[in-house]
mmCIF file of C-alpha atoms in Angstrom:
data_model
loop_
_atom_site.group_PDB
_atom_site.id
_atom_site.type_symbol
_atom_site.label_atom_id
_atom_site.label_comp_id
_atom_site.label_asym_id
_atom_site.label_seq_id
_atom_site.Cartn_x
_atom_site.Cartn_y
_atom_site.Cartn_z
ATOM 1 C CA MET A 1 43.389 47.950 -1.865
ATOM 2 C CA ALA A 2 44.413 49.720 -5.044
ATOM 3 C CA GLY A 3 44.890 53.472 -4.920
ATOM 4 C CA GLU A 4 43.846 55.915 -7.592
ATOM 5 C CA THR A 5 47.177 55.801 -9.357
ATOM 6 C CA ASP A 6 47.866 52.072 -9.139
ATOM 7 C CA PHE A 7 47.649 49.890 -12.198
ATOM 8 C CA VAL A 8 45.214 47.047 -11.558
ATOM 9 C CA ASN A 9 43.989 44.171 -13.625
ATOM 10 C CA ASP A 10 40.388 43.010 -14.011
ATOM 11 C CA ARG A 11 40.585 41.129 -10.679
ATOM 12 C CA ASN A 12 41.735 44.270 -8.832
ATOM 13 C CA LEU A 13 45.257 42.908 -8.352
ATOM 14 C CA ILE A 14 47.872 45.635 -8.263
ATOM 15 C CA LEU A 15 50.214 45.285 -11.201
ATOM 16 C CA ALA A 16 52.410 48.312 -10.618
ATOM 17 C CA ASP A 17 52.600 51.650 -8.913
ATOM 18 C CA PRO A 18 53.263 54.143 -11.743
ATOM 19 C CA ARG A 19 54.995 56.580 -9.382
ATOM 20 C CA SER A 20 57.706 54.082 -8.588
ATOM 21 C CA MET A 21 58.062 53.090 -12.241
ATOM 22 C CA VAL A 22 58.481 56.688 -13.340
ATOM 23 C CA GLN A 23 60.920 57.604 -10.607
ATOM 24 C CA LYS A 24 63.058 54.475 -10.772
ATOM 25 C CA PHE A 25 62.896 53.213 -14.346
ATOM 26 C CA VAL A 26 61.850 55.618 -17.053
ATOM 27 C CA PRO A 27 64.185 58.580 -16.377
ATOM 28 C CA MET A 28 67.281 56.376 -16.185
ATOM 29 C CA GLU A 29 66.371 54.614 -19.409
ATOM 30 C CA TRP A 30 65.491 57.890 -21.145
ATOM 31 C CA HIS A 31 68.687 59.601 -19.994
ATOM 32 C CA ALA A 32 70.778 56.632 -21.126
ATOM 33 C CA LYS A 33 69.117 56.722 -24.545
ATOM 34 C CA MET A 34 69.669 60.461 -24.855
ATOM 35 C CA GLU A 35 73.352 60.002 -23.982
ATOM 36 C CA GLN A 36 73.666 57.221 -26.580
ATOM 37 C CA LEU A 37 71.960 59.403 -29.171
ATOM 38 C CA GLU A 38 74.313 62.296 -28.446
ATOM 39 C CA THR A 39 77.331 59.986 -28.584
ATOM 40 C CA SER A 40 76.234 58.593 -31.946
ATOM 41 C CA LEU A 41 75.641 62.006 -33.456
ATOM 42 C CA GLU A 42 78.926 63.407 -32.171
ATOM 43 C CA ARG A 43 80.800 60.388 -33.541
ATOM 44 C CA ALA A 44 79.140 60.772 -36.943
ATOM 45 C CA ALA A 45 79.960 64.491 -36.999
ATOM 46 C CA ASP A 46 83.573 63.821 -36.023
ATOM 47 C CA LYS A 47 83.985 61.160 -38.720
ATOM 48 C CA LEU A 48 81.952 62.739 -41.508
ATOM 49 C CA GLY A 49 81.517 66.426 -40.790
ATOM 50 C CA ASP A 50 78.371 67.578 -42.585
ATOM 51 C CA ILE A 51 76.396 64.426 -43.374
ATOM 52 C CA THR A 52 74.408 65.954 -46.234
ATOM 53 C CA ASP A 53 76.568 64.610 -49.060
ATOM 54 C CA PRO A 54 76.831 61.010 -47.805
ATOM 55 C CA VAL A 55 73.108 60.944 -47.010
ATOM 56 C CA MET A 56 72.157 62.251 -50.445
ATOM 57 C CA GLN A 57 74.563 59.839 -52.181
ATOM 58 C CA ARG A 58 72.976 56.929 -50.342
ATOM 59 C CA TYR A 59 69.477 58.307 -50.992
ATOM 60 C CA TYR A 60 69.982 58.770 -54.741
ATOM 61 C CA ALA A 61 71.552 55.311 -55.005
ATOM 62 C CA VAL A 62 68.303 53.818 -53.694
ATOM 63 C CA HIS A 63 65.893 56.416 -55.161
ATOM 64 C CA PRO A 64 67.486 57.643 -58.415
ATOM 65 C CA ASP A 65 64.215 59.161 -59.663
ATOM 66 C CA ALA A 66 64.224 61.564 -56.714
ATOM 67 C CA ARG A 67 67.214 63.436 -58.139
ATOM 68 C CA ALA A 68 65.089 65.041 -60.887
ATOM 69 C CA SER A 69 62.501 66.078 -58.316
ATOM 70 C CA PHE A 70 65.137 67.764 -56.156
ATOM 71 C CA LYS A 71 66.412 69.620 -59.223
ATOM 72 C CA GLU A 72 62.893 70.721 -60.159
ATOM 73 C CA HIS A 73 61.833 71.793 -56.673
ATOM 74 C CA GLY A 74 65.223 73.266 -55.806
ATOM 75 C CA LEU A 75 64.566 76.041 -58.347
ATOM 76 C CA GLY A 76 68.191 76.306 -59.366
ATOM 77 C CA ASN A 77 69.628 75.563 -55.948
ATOM 78 C CA THR A 78 69.397 71.801 -55.552
ATOM 79 C CA ALA A 79 72.192 71.686 -52.968
ATOM 80 C CA LYS A 80 70.272 74.078 -50.699
ATOM 81 C CA LEU A 81 67.102 71.966 -50.894
ATOM 82 C CA GLU A 82 69.090 68.791 -50.225
ATOM 83 C CA ALA A 83 70.726 70.385 -47.175
ATOM 84 C CA GLU A 84 67.358 71.611 -45.873
ATOM 85 C CA MET A 85 65.773 68.184 -46.286
ATOM 86 C CA VAL A 86 68.659 66.372 -44.578
ATOM 87 C CA GLU A 87 68.587 68.946 -41.784
ATOM 88 C CA SER A 88 64.849 68.403 -41.352
ATOM 89 C CA VAL A 89 65.203 64.626 -41.244
ATOM 90 C CA LEU A 90 68.095 64.874 -38.809
ATOM 91 C CA TYR A 91 66.000 67.158 -36.590
ATOM 92 C CA CYS A 92 63.221 64.570 -36.564
ATOM 93 C CA LEU A 93 65.581 61.719 -35.750
ATOM 94 C CA MET A 94 67.311 63.691 -32.997
ATOM 95 C CA ASN A 95 64.042 64.707 -31.366
ATOM 96 C CA TRP A 96 62.008 61.527 -31.809
ATOM 97 C CA LEU A 97 62.668 60.264 -28.270
ATOM 98 C CA GLU A 98 62.055 63.593 -26.588
ATOM 99 C CA ARG A 99 59.206 65.039 -28.672
ATOM 100 C CA PRO A 100 57.490 62.337 -30.721
ATOM 101 C CA GLN A 101 54.224 64.285 -30.927
ATOM 102 C CA GLU A 102 55.989 67.255 -32.506
ATOM 103 C CA ILE A 103 57.566 64.968 -35.088
ATOM 104 C CA ARG A 104 54.216 63.273 -35.695
ATOM 105 C CA ILE A 105 52.629 66.671 -36.382
ATOM 106 C CA MET A 106 55.456 67.667 -38.729
ATOM 107 C CA PHE A 107 55.179 64.559 -40.868
ATOM 108 C CA GLY A 108 51.415 64.438 -40.505
ATOM 109 C CA SER A 109 51.157 67.666 -42.453
ATOM 110 C CA THR A 110 54.182 67.511 -44.761
ATOM 111 C CA VAL A 111 53.768 63.971 -46.115
ATOM 112 C CA PRO A 112 50.202 64.470 -47.404
ATOM 113 C CA HIS A 113 51.078 67.930 -48.750
ATOM 114 C CA HIS A 114 54.057 66.596 -50.675
ATOM 115 C CA GLU A 115 52.049 63.654 -52.003
ATOM 116 C CA GLU A 116 48.976 65.635 -53.023
ATOM 117 C CA THR A 117 50.382 69.003 -54.078
ATOM 118 C CA LEU A 118 53.886 68.197 -55.293
ATOM 119 C CA HIS A 119 53.096 64.628 -56.438
ATOM 120 C CA LEU A 120 56.054 63.174 -54.567
ATOM 121 C CA SER A 121 56.136 59.608 -53.345
ATOM 122 C CA SER A 122 55.910 59.173 -49.589
ATOM 123 C CA ASN A 123 58.460 56.402 -50.073
ATOM 124 C CA TRP A 124 60.926 59.200 -50.767
ATOM 125 C CA PHE A 125 60.335 60.514 -47.235
ATOM 126 C CA SER A 126 61.051 57.179 -45.626
ATOM 127 C CA GLY A 127 63.930 56.713 -48.064
ATOM 128 C CA LEU A 128 65.586 59.899 -46.848
ATOM 129 C CA VAL A 129 65.121 58.751 -43.251
ATOM 130 C CA ASP A 130 66.599 55.366 -44.202
ATOM 131 C CA ALA A 131 69.601 57.023 -45.830
ATOM 132 C CA ALA A 132 70.292 59.297 -42.842
ATOM 133 C CA VAL A 133 70.015 56.429 -40.361
ATOM 134 C CA HIS A 134 72.249 54.257 -42.545
ATOM 135 C CA VAL A 135 74.965 56.922 -42.760
ATOM 136 C CA ILE A 136 74.886 57.570 -39.002
ATOM 137 C CA THR A 137 74.803 53.912 -37.971
ATOM 138 C CA GLU A 138 77.726 53.072 -40.239
ATOM 139 C CA THR A 139 79.877 55.169 -37.894
ATOM 140 C CA ILE A 140 78.823 53.166 -34.814
ATOM 141 C CA PRO A 141 81.241 50.392 -33.824
ATOM 142 C CA THR A 142 79.793 46.901 -34.122
ATOM 143 C CA ALA A 143 80.433 46.294 -30.426
ATOM 144 C CA ARG A 144 78.058 49.144 -29.483
ATOM 145 C CA GLN A 145 74.887 47.083 -29.879
ATOM 146 C CA ASP A 146 73.029 49.402 -27.492
ATOM 147 C CA GLU A 147 73.500 52.308 -29.917
ATOM 148 C CA HIS A 148 72.494 50.171 -32.878
ATOM 149 C CA ASP A 149 69.347 49.112 -30.995
ATOM 150 C CA LEU A 150 68.541 52.733 -30.185
ATOM 151 C CA TRP A 151 68.820 53.777 -33.837
ATOM 152 C CA LYS A 152 66.677 50.816 -34.861
ATOM 153 C CA GLU A 153 64.010 52.015 -32.395
ATOM 154 C CA ILE A 154 64.168 55.603 -33.674
ATOM 155 C CA HIS A 155 64.183 54.466 -37.303
ATOM 156 C CA GLN A 156 61.147 52.242 -36.847
ATOM 157 C CA GLY A 157 59.262 54.940 -34.951
ATOM 158 C CA VAL A 158 59.826 57.662 -37.525
ATOM 159 C CA ASN A 159 59.121 55.394 -40.496
ATOM 160 C CA SER A 160 55.973 54.144 -38.806
ATOM 161 C CA LEU A 161 54.579 57.643 -38.455
ATOM 162 C CA ILE A 162 55.470 58.411 -42.098
ATOM 163 C CA ALA A 163 53.489 55.329 -43.112
ATOM 164 C CA ASP A 164 50.569 56.499 -40.962
ATOM 165 C CA ALA A 165 50.655 59.956 -42.582
ATOM 166 C CA ARG A 166 50.291 58.632 -46.136
ATOM 167 C CA TYR A 167 47.058 59.125 -48.009
#
């Protein structure tokens, strides 16, 4: 007979005991992903130092019209705005696995505000995420497919919530 916490299907057959799944599967997988994430970020930092310049170069190559917007909204300090935006995106990528709701709230308010008030394309948000992920993943050896898969998961998750936040 199924207990209160057992997963059952419509025929009352026990599919899984969530306590055993949480204790035996999820933490190991989560910890492994967090270690891979840390390894990737440390490698990128070791190879590139501050990733702001390579991210912005990649970003402007794909979104050249965004450069004028950064100049306008940077109010004379474009480099500071670029650094703040890259830092914000990096924060979201780094914390996606651990705190997806926090990241969802951040983009849920900033994307519509930037679209409506500042008249910025939400594609520029996802473009900055794309550029940051591209720069980081270029530092990952091809043989480290597990890290590439992790970044693909993070990338898809963050870009999905940006798409959901659009007006």
